[in-house]
Coordinates of C-alpha atoms in Angstrom, one line a residue:
M93 CA 6.8 -22.1 -24.1
K94 CA 7.3 -19.7 -21.2
A95 CA 9.8 -20.2 -18.5
G96 CA 10.8 -18.3 -15.4
L97 CA 12.9 -18.8 -12.3
Y98 CA 11.3 -18.4 -8.9
S99 CA 12.2 -18.7 -5.2
K100 CA 11.6 -17.0 -1.9
N101 CA 12.4 -13.5 -0.9
G102 CA 12.2 -12.2 -4.5
K103 CA 15.4 -14.0 -5.6
K104 CA 15.7 -16.2 -8.7
D105 CA 16.6 -19.8 -8.1
A106 CA 17.6 -22.1 -10.9
R107 CA 16.2 -25.1 -8.9
Y108 CA 12.7 -24.1 -9.7
V109 CA 11.5 -23.5 -13.3
W110 CA 7.8 -22.9 -14.2
E111 CA 7.0 -23.8 -17.8
K112 CA 3.8 -23.4 -19.8
K113 CA 3.4 -26.1 -22.5
A114 CA 0.3 -27.3 -24.2
G115 CA -2.0 -26.1 -21.4
T116 CA 0.0 -27.9 -18.7
A117 CA 1.8 -26.2 -15.9
Y118 CA 5.2 -27.7 -14.9
L119 CA 7.5 -27.2 -11.9
L120 CA 10.9 -28.6 -12.7
R121 CA 13.8 -29.0 -10.2
A122 CA 17.2 -29.4 -11.8
G123 CA 19.9 -31.6 -10.4
G124 CA 18.7 -35.0 -9.3
A125 CA 16.8 -36.8 -6.7
A126 CA 16.0 -33.8 -4.5
G127 CA 13.0 -33.0 -6.7
I128 CA 9.5 -33.0 -5.1
F129 CA 8.7 -36.2 -7.0
G130 CA 11.9 -37.8 -5.8
L131 CA 12.9 -38.1 -9.5
S132 CA 15.8 -36.5 -11.3
C133 CA 13.4 -34.2 -13.0
L134 CA 10.2 -33.1 -11.1
L135 CA 7.2 -31.7 -12.8
L136 CA 3.6 -30.8 -12.2
G137 CA 1.7 -32.6 -15.0
G138 CA 4.6 -34.2 -17.0
C139 CA 8.3 -34.6 -17.1
G140 CA 9.4 -31.6 -19.1
R141 CA 11.7 -32.2 -22.0
Q142 CA 11.7 -36.0 -21.8
T143 CA 10.9 -38.4 -24.5
A144 CA 7.3 -38.8 -25.8
D145 CA 7.1 -42.2 -24.2
A146 CA 7.9 -40.8 -20.8
Q147 CA 5.0 -38.3 -21.2
K148 CA 2.3 -40.7 -22.1
E149 CA -0.8 -40.1 -20.1
T150 CA -1.7 -42.7 -17.5
A151 CA -5.2 -43.2 -16.3
G152 CA -6.2 -39.7 -17.3
G153 CA -3.1 -38.0 -15.9
S154 CA 0.5 -37.3 -16.9
A155 CA 3.3 -39.7 -16.0
G156 CA 4.2 -39.5 -12.3
E157 CA 0.9 -38.1 -11.2
T158 CA -1.6 -39.7 -8.8
V159 CA -5.0 -39.0 -10.2
I160 CA -7.9 -38.5 -7.7
T161 CA -11.6 -38.0 -8.2
A162 CA -13.8 -36.6 -5.5
A163 CA -17.5 -37.6 -5.1
E164 CA -20.1 -37.4 -2.4
T165 CA -19.3 -40.9 -1.3
G166 CA -15.6 -40.5 -1.1
F167 CA -12.4 -40.3 -3.2
T168 CA -11.3 -42.6 -6.0
I169 CA -7.5 -42.8 -6.1
N170 CA -5.3 -44.0 -9.0
G171 CA -1.7 -44.0 -8.0
P172 CA 0.5 -44.0 -4.9
G173 CA 0.9 -41.6 -1.9
A174 CA -2.7 -41.1 -0.9
A175 CA -5.4 -42.9 1.0
A176 CA -9.1 -42.2 1.7
D177 CA -11.3 -42.8 4.6
G178 CA -14.8 -41.9 3.4
T179 CA -14.7 -38.2 2.3
V180 CA -11.4 -37.5 4.0
L181 CA -8.4 -37.8 1.7
T182 CA -4.9 -38.0 3.2
I183 CA -1.7 -37.4 1.2
T184 CA 1.2 -39.1 2.9
Q185 CA 4.2 -38.6 0.7
G186 CA 5.7 -36.0 -1.5
G187 CA 4.5 -36.0 -5.1
S188 CA 2.0 -34.6 -7.6
Y189 CA -1.7 -35.2 -7.1
R190 CA -4.3 -34.2 -9.7
V191 CA -7.7 -33.8 -8.1
S192 CA -11.1 -33.2 -9.8
G193 CA -14.8 -33.8 -8.9
A194 CA -17.0 -32.5 -6.2
V195 CA -17.7 -33.3 -2.5
S196 CA -19.9 -31.1 -0.3
D197 CA -18.5 -32.3 3.0
G198 CA -15.0 -33.5 2.8
R199 CA -11.4 -32.6 3.3
I200 CA -7.9 -33.1 1.8
V201 CA -5.2 -33.4 4.5
I202 CA -1.5 -33.3 3.6
D203 CA 0.6 -35.2 6.1
A204 CA 3.7 -35.9 4.1
G205 CA 6.6 -35.3 6.6
D206 CA 9.3 -33.4 4.8
G207 CA 8.0 -34.1 1.3
E208 CA 7.1 -31.4 -1.2
V209 CA 3.5 -31.8 -2.4
A210 CA 1.9 -30.5 -5.6
L211 CA -1.9 -30.4 -5.6
I212 CA -3.2 -29.9 -9.1
M213 CA -6.8 -28.6 -9.0
D214 CA -8.5 -29.7 -12.2
G215 CA -12.1 -28.8 -11.7
L216 CA -12.4 -29.4 -8.0
S217 CA -15.2 -28.3 -5.7
I218 CA -14.7 -29.2 -2.1
A219 CA -16.4 -28.0 1.1
S220 CA -16.3 -28.9 4.7
A221 CA -19.0 -28.2 7.2
D222 CA -16.8 -28.0 10.3
F223 CA -13.1 -28.1 9.3
S224 CA -10.5 -26.8 6.8
P225 CA -11.2 -28.4 3.4
I226 CA -7.6 -28.1 2.3
Y227 CA -5.3 -28.7 5.3
G228 CA -1.5 -28.8 5.1
Q229 CA -0.8 -30.5 8.3
Q230 CA 2.8 -31.3 7.6
C231 CA 5.0 -31.1 4.6
K232 CA 8.0 -29.2 3.4
S233 CA 5.8 -27.1 1.0
L234 CA 2.4 -27.3 -0.5
T235 CA 2.0 -26.0 -4.0
I236 CA -1.5 -25.6 -5.4
I237 CA -1.6 -25.6 -9.2
L238 CA -4.7 -24.4 -11.0
E239 CA -5.1 -26.3 -14.2
E240 CA -5.5 -24.0 -17.2
G241 CA -9.2 -23.4 -17.9
S242 CA -10.3 -25.2 -14.7
E243 CA -12.9 -23.8 -12.3
N244 CA -12.2 -24.7 -8.6
T245 CA -14.0 -23.9 -5.3
V246 CA -13.0 -24.4 -1.7
S247 CA -15.3 -23.4 1.2
D248 CA -15.6 -24.1 4.8
G249 CA -18.4 -23.8 7.5
A250 CA -19.0 -21.2 10.0
L251 CA -18.1 -23.4 13.0
Y252 CA -15.2 -25.8 13.3
E253 CA -15.0 -28.9 15.4
Y254 CA -11.5 -29.7 16.7
D255 CA -10.2 -33.0 17.9
R256 CA -8.8 -31.5 21.1
N257 CA -10.0 -28.9 23.5
G258 CA -8.0 -25.7 23.1
D259 CA -7.1 -26.2 19.5
D260 CA -7.7 -23.1 17.3
E261 CA -6.0 -24.2 14.1
P262 CA -6.6 -24.7 11.3
D263 CA -8.9 -21.8 10.8
A264 CA -9.0 -21.1 7.1
A265 CA -10.6 -22.7 4.0
V266 CA -7.1 -23.3 2.7
F267 CA -4.6 -23.7 5.6
S268 CA -1.0 -24.9 5.7
H269 CA 1.5 -25.1 8.6
D270 CA 4.3 -24.9 6.0
D271 CA 5.1 -22.9 2.9
L272 CA 2.0 -22.4 0.7
I273 CA 2.4 -21.6 -3.0
F274 CA -0.2 -20.9 -5.7
G275 CA 0.4 -21.1 -9.5
G276 CA -1.2 -22.2 -12.7
D277 CA -3.6 -20.6 -15.1
G278 CA -7.0 -21.7 -13.8
R279 CA -9.5 -20.1 -11.4
L280 CA -9.9 -20.7 -7.7
R281 CA -12.7 -19.4 -5.5
V282 CA -12.0 -19.6 -1.8
I283 CA -14.8 -18.9 0.7
G284 CA -13.7 -18.6 4.4
N285 CA -16.9 -18.7 6.5
Y286 CA -15.1 -19.4 9.7
Q287 CA -12.1 -17.0 9.8
E288 CA -9.5 -16.7 7.1
G289 CA -9.8 -17.5 3.4
I290 CA -6.1 -18.6 2.9
R291 CA -3.6 -18.9 5.7
G292 CA 0.0 -20.2 5.9
K293 CA 2.0 -20.4 9.1
D294 CA 5.2 -19.9 7.1
D295 CA 5.4 -18.2 3.7
V296 CA 2.4 -17.7 1.3
T297 CA 3.4 -17.0 -2.3
I298 CA 1.1 -16.4 -5.3
R299 CA 2.8 -16.7 -8.7
S300 CA -0.2 -16.9 -11.1
G301 CA -3.8 -17.9 -11.5
I302 CA -7.1 -16.3 -10.9
L303 CA -8.0 -16.3 -7.2
E304 CA -11.3 -15.0 -5.8
I305 CA -11.3 -14.9 -2.0
E306 CA -14.1 -14.1 0.4
A307 CA -13.5 -14.3 4.2
V308 CA -15.3 -13.2 7.3
N309 CA -11.9 -12.2 8.8
D310 CA -8.6 -11.9 6.8
G311 CA -8.5 -12.8 3.2
I312 CA -4.9 -13.9 2.8
K313 CA -2.7 -14.4 5.9
G314 CA 0.9 -15.6 6.0
K315 CA 2.7 -15.6 9.3
D316 CA 6.3 -15.1 7.9
S317 CA 5.4 -13.4 4.6
V318 CA 3.0 -13.0 1.8
E319 CA 4.5 -12.5 -1.7
I320 CA 2.4 -11.8 -4.7
E321 CA 4.4 -12.2 -7.9
G322 CA 1.6 -12.5 -10.5
G323 CA -1.9 -13.6 -11.0
T324 CA -5.3 -11.9 -10.7
I325 CA -6.5 -11.7 -7.1
T326 CA -9.7 -10.4 -5.7
V327 CA -10.2 -10.3 -1.9
T328 CA -13.3 -9.4 0.0
A329 CA -12.6 -9.5 3.8
G330 CA -14.4 -8.7 7.0
G331 CA -10.9 -8.2 8.5
D332 CA -7.7 -7.4 6.7
G333 CA -7.3 -8.1 3.0
V334 CA -3.7 -9.3 3.0
Q335 CA -1.7 -9.7 6.2
A336 CA 1.7 -10.9 7.3
S337 CA 1.7 -11.4 11.1
N338 CA 5.2 -12.4 12.4
D339 CA 6.2 -9.7 14.9
S340 CA 9.0 -11.6 16.6
D341 CA 11.6 -11.8 13.7
A342 CA 12.8 -8.7 12.0
D343 CA 13.4 -10.6 8.7
K344 CA 9.9 -11.9 8.6
G345 CA 6.4 -10.5 8.8
Y346 CA 6.6 -8.8 5.4
V347 CA 4.3 -8.3 2.4
R348 CA 6.0 -8.0 -0.9
I349 CA 4.1 -7.4 -4.2
T350 CA 6.2 -7.6 -7.4
G351 CA 3.5 -8.1 -10.0
G352 CA 0.0 -9.3 -10.8
G353 CA -3.3 -7.6 -10.2
L354 CA -4.8 -7.3 -6.7
S355 CA -8.2 -5.9 -5.8
I356 CA -9.2 -5.7 -2.1
D357 CA -12.4 -4.6 -0.4
A358 CA -11.6 -4.9 3.4
A359 CA -13.5 -3.8 6.5
E360 CA -10.2 -3.2 8.3
K361 CA -6.8 -2.8 6.7
G362 CA -6.3 -3.5 3.0
I363 CA -2.7 -4.7 3.3
K364 CA -1.0 -5.1 6.7
A365 CA 2.6 -6.0 7.4
E366 CA 4.4 -6.3 10.7
T367 CA 7.8 -5.3 9.5
L368 CA 7.8 -4.3 5.8
A369 CA 5.3 -3.7 3.0
E370 CA 7.1 -3.5 -0.3
I371 CA 5.5 -2.8 -3.7
T372 CA 7.7 -2.9 -6.8
D373 CA 5.2 -3.6 -9.5
G374 CA 1.6 -4.8 -10.1
V375 CA -1.8 -3.1 -10.2
L376 CA -3.5 -2.6 -6.9
D377 CA -7.1 -1.4 -6.2
V378 CA -7.7 -1.2 -2.5
A379 CA -10.8 0.0 -0.5
A380 CA -10.4 -0.3 3.2
G381 CA -12.3 0.8 6.3
D382 CA -8.9 1.4 8.0
D383 CA -5.6 2.0 6.4
A384 CA -5.4 0.9 2.8
V385 CA -1.6 0.0 3.1
H386 CA -0.2 -0.4 6.6
S387 CA 3.0 -1.5 8.2
N388 CA 4.0 -1.6 11.8
G389 CA 7.5 -1.1 10.4
D390 CA 8.5 0.3 7.0
I391 CA 6.8 0.8 3.6
R392 CA 8.7 1.0 0.3
I393 CA 6.9 1.7 -3.0
S394 CA 9.1 1.8 -6.1
G395 CA 6.7 0.8 -8.8
G396 CA 3.2 -0.4 -9.8
R397 CA -0.1 1.4 -10.0
L398 CA -2.0 1.8 -6.8
A399 CA -5.5 3.2 -6.5
L400 CA -6.5 3.5 -2.8
R401 CA -9.6 4.5 -0.8
S402 CA -9.3 4.5 2.9
G403 CA -11.4 5.3 6.0
D404 CA -8.1 6.3 7.8
D405 CA -4.7 6.6 6.1
G406 CA -4.1 5.8 2.5
V407 CA -0.6 4.6 3.3
H408 CA 0.7 4.4 6.8
A409 CA 4.1 3.3 8.2
D410 CA 4.9 3.4 11.9
R411 CA 8.5 4.0 10.9
S412 CA 9.7 5.0 7.4
L413 CA 7.6 5.5 4.3
S414 CA 9.4 5.9 1.0
V415 CA 8.1 6.3 -2.5
S416 CA 10.6 6.2 -5.4
G417 CA 8.4 5.3 -8.3
G418 CA 5.1 4.1 -9.6
E419 CA 1.6 5.7 -9.7
L420 CA -0.1 6.2 -6.4
T421 CA -3.6 7.6 -6.1
V422 CA -5.3 8.1 -2.8
A423 CA -8.8 9.0 -3.8
E424 CA -10.3 9.0 -0.3
S425 CA -8.6 9.1 3.1
Y426 CA -8.6 10.8 6.4
E427 CA -4.8 11.3 6.0
G428 CA -3.1 10.5 2.7
L429 CA 0.4 9.4 3.5
E430 CA 1.8 9.0 7.0
G431 CA 5.0 7.8 8.6
L432 CA 7.5 8.8 11.2
S433 CA 9.6 9.8 8.1
V434 CA 8.3 10.2 4.6
D435 CA 10.7 10.2 1.7
I436 CA 9.5 10.9 -1.9
T437 CA 12.1 10.7 -4.6
G438 CA 10.1 9.7 -7.6
G439 CA 6.7 8.5 -8.9
T440 CA 3.4 10.2 -9.5
I441 CA 1.3 10.8 -6.4
S442 CA -2.2 12.2 -6.1
I443 CA -3.9 12.6 -2.6
V444 CA -7.3 13.6 -1.4
S445 CA -7.7 13.8 2.3
E446 CA -10.2 14.9 5.0
D447 CA -7.3 16.0 7.2
D448 CA -3.6 16.2 6.4
G449 CA -2.4 15.2 3.0
I450 CA 1.1 14.0 4.0
N451 CA 1.9 13.7 7.7
A452 CA 5.2 12.9 9.5
A453 CA 4.5 12.1 13.1
G454 CA 5.8 10.0 16.0
G455 CA 4.0 6.9 17.3
A456 CA 1.8 4.2 15.9
D457 CA -1.1 4.8 13.6
S458 CA -4.5 5.9 14.7
S459 CA -3.1 5.1 17.5
G460 CA -0.6 7.5 18.6
N461 CA 0.2 10.3 16.2
G462 CA -0.8 12.9 18.5
G463 CA -4.2 14.1 19.6
R464 CA -5.8 17.4 20.6
G465 CA -4.4 17.2 24.0
D466 CA -0.8 16.9 22.8
D467 CA 1.6 19.9 22.4
P468 CA 1.0 21.0 18.9
F469 CA 4.5 22.6 18.7
A470 CA 6.5 19.7 19.9
V471 CA 9.1 18.3 17.5
A472 CA 8.8 14.5 17.2
E473 CA 12.3 12.9 17.2
G474 CA 13.1 11.5 13.8
A475 CA 10.0 12.9 12.1
Y476 CA 10.5 14.6 8.7
I477 CA 9.0 14.9 5.2
R478 CA 11.4 15.0 2.3
I479 CA 10.5 15.5 -1.3
A480 CA 13.4 15.1 -3.7
G481 CA 11.7 14.0 -6.9
G482 CA 8.5 12.9 -8.6
E483 CA 5.2 14.8 -8.9
V484 CA 3.0 15.1 -5.8
R485 CA -0.5 16.6 -5.9
V486 CA -2.4 17.1 -2.6
N487 CA -6.0 18.2 -2.1
A488 CA -6.4 18.4 1.7
S489 CA -9.1 19.7 4.0
G490 CA -6.5 19.8 6.8
D491 CA -2.9 20.7 6.4
G492 CA -1.5 19.9 3.0
I493 CA 2.0 19.1 4.4
D494 CA 2.2 18.4 8.1
S495 CA 5.4 17.4 9.8
N496 CA 5.9 17.1 13.5
G497 CA 9.5 17.5 12.7
D498 CA 11.2 18.9 9.6
F499 CA 10.1 19.5 6.0
F500 CA 12.7 19.5 3.2
M501 CA 11.9 20.3 -0.4
E502 CA 14.9 19.2 -2.6
G503 CA 13.4 18.4 -6.0
G504 CA 10.4 17.2 -7.9
T505 CA 7.1 19.1 -8.1
L506 CA 4.6 19.6 -5.3
Y507 CA 1.1 21.0 -5.7
V508 CA -0.9 21.6 -2.6
E509 CA -4.5 22.7 -2.5
G510 CA -4.9 23.4 1.1
P511 CA -7.9 24.0 3.5
L512 CA -10.7 26.4 3.0
D513 CA -10.9 27.1 6.7
G514 CA -8.5 29.2 8.7
G515 CA -7.6 26.4 11.2
N516 CA -5.1 24.6 8.9
G517 CA -2.4 25.5 6.5
I518 CA -0.8 24.7 3.2
L519 CA 2.4 23.9 5.0
D520 CA 2.8 23.0 8.7
Y521 CA 6.0 21.9 10.3
N522 CA 7.5 22.1 13.8
G523 CA 11.2 21.9 13.1
Q524 CA 13.0 23.2 9.9
G525 CA 11.1 24.0 6.7
R526 CA 13.8 24.5 4.0
I527 CA 13.6 24.5 0.2
V528 CA 16.7 24.0 -1.9
G529 CA 15.2 22.7 -5.1
G530 CA 12.1 21.6 -6.9
T531 CA 8.8 23.4 -7.6
V532 CA 6.1 24.2 -5.0
V533 CA 2.7 25.5 -5.8
G534 CA 0.5 25.9 -2.7
T535 CA -2.9 27.5 -2.6
G536 CA -5.5 27.8 0.1
N537 CA -6.6 29.9 3.1
A538 CA -4.0 32.3 4.5
G539 CA -5.3 32.1 8.1
M540 CA -2.7 29.6 9.4
L541 CA 0.0 30.5 6.9
Q542 CA 3.4 29.0 7.3
T543 CA 5.9 29.2 4.6
F544 CA 9.6 28.1 4.3
S545 CA 12.4 29.1 6.6
E546 CA 14.6 32.1 5.7
D547 CA 17.6 29.8 5.5
S548 CA 16.2 28.3 2.3
Q549 CA 18.4 28.4 -0.8
Q550 CA 15.7 28.9 -3.4
P551 CA 13.5 32.0 -3.6
V552 CA 9.9 31.8 -2.5
I553 CA 7.0 34.2 -3.3
V554 CA 4.0 34.4 -1.0
R555 CA 1.1 36.3 -2.7
F556 CA -1.9 37.5 -0.7
F557 CA -4.8 38.2 -3.0
E558 CA -7.3 41.0 -2.6
A559 CA -10.3 38.7 -2.7
K560 CA -10.9 34.9 -2.6
K561 CA -10.6 33.3 -6.0
E562 CA -13.0 30.7 -7.1
G563 CA -11.9 27.2 -7.9
G564 CA -10.9 27.1 -11.6
S565 CA -9.5 30.7 -11.5
A566 CA -6.3 30.6 -13.5
L567 CA -3.0 31.4 -11.8
K568 CA 0.0 32.7 -13.7
V569 CA 3.5 33.7 -12.8
E570 CA 5.6 35.4 -15.4
S571 CA 9.1 36.9 -15.4
S572 CA 9.8 40.5 -16.3
D573 CA 10.5 39.4 -19.9
G574 CA 7.2 37.6 -20.2
A575 CA 8.5 34.0 -19.7
S576 CA 5.9 31.8 -18.1
L577 CA 7.0 30.1 -14.8
L578 CA 3.5 28.9 -13.8
E579 CA 0.1 28.3 -15.4
Y580 CA -2.2 26.5 -13.1
A581 CA -6.0 26.4 -12.2
P582 CA -6.6 25.2 -8.6
Q583 CA -9.8 23.2 -8.1
K584 CA -10.7 24.8 -4.8
E585 CA -11.1 28.5 -3.8
Y586 CA -7.9 30.2 -2.5
S587 CA -6.7 33.5 -1.1
V588 CA -3.0 32.9 -1.0
L589 CA -0.3 31.4 -3.2
I590 CA 3.1 30.0 -2.1
F591 CA 5.3 29.6 -5.1
S592 CA 8.9 28.5 -5.5
S593 CA 10.8 27.3 -8.6
P594 CA 14.4 26.9 -9.6
E595 CA 13.6 29.5 -12.2
L596 CA 13.0 32.2 -9.6
K597 CA 16.0 34.5 -9.1
L598 CA 16.8 36.9 -6.4
G599 CA 16.5 40.6 -7.4
E600 CA 14.1 39.9 -10.2
N601 CA 10.6 41.2 -10.8
Y602 CA 7.7 38.8 -11.4
R603 CA 4.0 39.3 -12.3
I604 CA 1.4 37.2 -10.5
T605 CA -2.1 36.9 -12.0
A606 CA -5.1 35.2 -10.5
G607 CA -8.3 35.7 -12.5
E608 CA -8.6 39.4 -13.1
E609 CA -6.2 40.4 -10.4
S610 CA -2.6 41.1 -11.2
A611 CA 0.4 42.4 -9.2
Q612 CA 4.2 42.6 -9.2
A613 CA 6.6 40.9 -6.7
Q614 CA 10.2 41.8 -6.3
T615 CA 12.4 39.0 -4.9
D616 CA 14.7 41.1 -2.8
E617 CA 14.8 38.4 -0.1
V618 CA 14.6 34.6 -0.1
I619 CA 11.1 34.8 1.2
T620 CA 9.1 37.5 -0.6
Y621 CA 5.7 38.7 0.4
S622 CA 3.3 40.5 -1.9
G623 CA -0.1 42.0 -1.0
E624 CA -1.9 42.0 2.3
R625 CA -3.8 39.3 4.1
M626 CA -7.5 39.5 3.7
G627 CA -9.4 41.0 6.8
G628 CA -11.7 38.0 7.1
E629 CA -9.0 35.4 7.6
F630 CA -7.4 34.3 10.9
P631 CA -4.2 36.0 11.9
G632 CA -2.7 32.9 13.4
G633 CA -0.1 30.4 12.2
R634 CA 3.2 29.2 13.3
G635 CA 6.3 31.2 12.7
E636 CA 9.7 29.9 11.7
P637 CA 11.4 27.6 14.2
G638 CA 12.7 29.7 17.1
R639 CA 11.0 32.8 15.8
G640 CA 7.4 32.3 16.8
R641 CA 5.6 35.3 18.3
R642 CA 2.0 36.2 19.1
P643 CA 0.7 38.6 16.4
E644 CA 0.1 42.2 17.5
E645 CA -3.2 44.0 17.2
H646 CA -3.7 45.1 13.6
G647 CA -7.1 46.4 12.7
D648 CA -6.8 45.6 9.0
M649 CA -4.6 42.6 9.5
G650 CA -2.1 44.1 7.1
R651 CA 1.6 44.1 7.3
P652 CA 2.9 45.6 10.6
E653 CA 4.7 48.8 10.1
G654 CA 8.4 48.1 9.6
A655 CA 8.0 44.4 9.7
P656 CA 9.3 42.3 6.8
K657 CA 6.6 39.7 7.2
P658 CA 2.8 39.8 7.3
P659 CA 1.0 39.4 10.7
G660 CA 0.3 36.0 12.0
E661 CA 3.7 34.6 10.9
G662 CA 4.1 33.9 14.6
G663 CA 2.0 32.0 17.2
M664 CA -1.1 29.8 16.9
F665 CA -4.5 31.5 16.5
E666 CA -6.2 31.5 19.8
G667 CA -8.9 28.9 20.0
A668 CA -7.9 27.0 16.8
E669 CA -7.3 23.3 17.1
G670 CA -4.0 21.8 16.1
G671 CA -3.8 19.7 13.0
F672 CA -2.2 16.6 14.6
G673 CA -5.1 14.7 16.0
R674 CA -7.1 11.8 14.6
R675 CA -10.8 11.8 14.3
G676 CA -12.6 11.1 17.5
E677 CA -9.5 11.8 19.7

């Protein structure tokens, strides 16, 4: 027997206990007559640990259940609380209702006042040509239990007929005005031909079961929240995959995933929350035409395994984005991670992006994070990227790290394979760019080079190579006594290396090897430059905050006489576009 406590908002509640016993799913409420059956002990499919006599099956169901069979001519009802009018079944009081059979044009309406209703699907196939087949009109909560081993299907038509002009609800194959909960160990296929697949006007919670959802618009939509605690869920949607839409209450409009497996193929956003998208566990595979994970507020990722493919941002928050654990892979994106602020303190992150790998920018997504007409040097208030832990790998065709504010490297490990062209850089920030800890390995084109600020507390070596190195060319950094600080083979070609590690010390000599080329670098300053910029690369790039200058004329683009830094450490290369715009803007 398995048991667990469940409630809203991720908190355990001893009033609700799910048990698994002999193929039957139970929901028990301890403490008396407040149970959804109005009994001292409420269950879905039996009365828990009662006497054997109390659990005798009655008319094909367990004690306390109303047993209903659907057919093309209507519903057969054995027990109280429900009535049928042809192929329309209405449940009028709280209780447990086990439904099986098939009807090709019918509906189940729950109109039970403040009662809690449990609908056990035990091999049910129901469709409606012009309305929601499962309609929670009024009840305290509607719990749908998928009987173990059962196959169930709910589908609606492409055009609804409402009783009154101006009505636009229900609009989903499974619709509830109140809390909607899914559990059990069976399978449910939901086909939303009109709008949504599953929609709840309060909270939608999925605890277990196998759910396959297809919808012309959104797959799963909860107004106040969507919580996924377990189960195996597949969503194919013409709109968003999973959405929480309440934008008027700061405590609502959230999507929270704490377990289970979720696969989404969505034409628009994969996961969309108004206030908060939070992922603490589970396995997610998301392919989206727009952002894979999106919040108009904040995003917090502390666990789970996420595999994301996106036509826009892999993960986007209008406000703060934080990653403290888990495995996050953005295999395809325009920009990988984006938020007004981005905090990474743990986890393993891998990003492939057409433009910027990690972007901190002001404004809403796609939307308003700056365009080619904006001031590319402006500092966005509150914008920053901070890496203080974890391992981050970025393969970017635009800027690897792009902050319209500050960039702080405090811990963890950051690998950046930056652009091949000279119009973007490995690092790009408009405010401060300080490193105090962690390891940074950045490779790419030197044309728009920007490194860390001189007020950094950890040494940085910038090595310009004599010739471009092919992808796969091994990079090595060794101390004067032969100790290895770095062994790495970038996938893309590169002509410059930015390297910093807690093992680097001021006043020491280090050997840097790339392919057959090898050179020494003496760390006499916090920022140490070695070699000369290649003549074929752009001389542009931004300087350190407050120190930007337009590069002077240097025929060989080498180090200006007497200058401690290479040319191009100041102003933007003339004619190069800034790296802040979105495609098409």
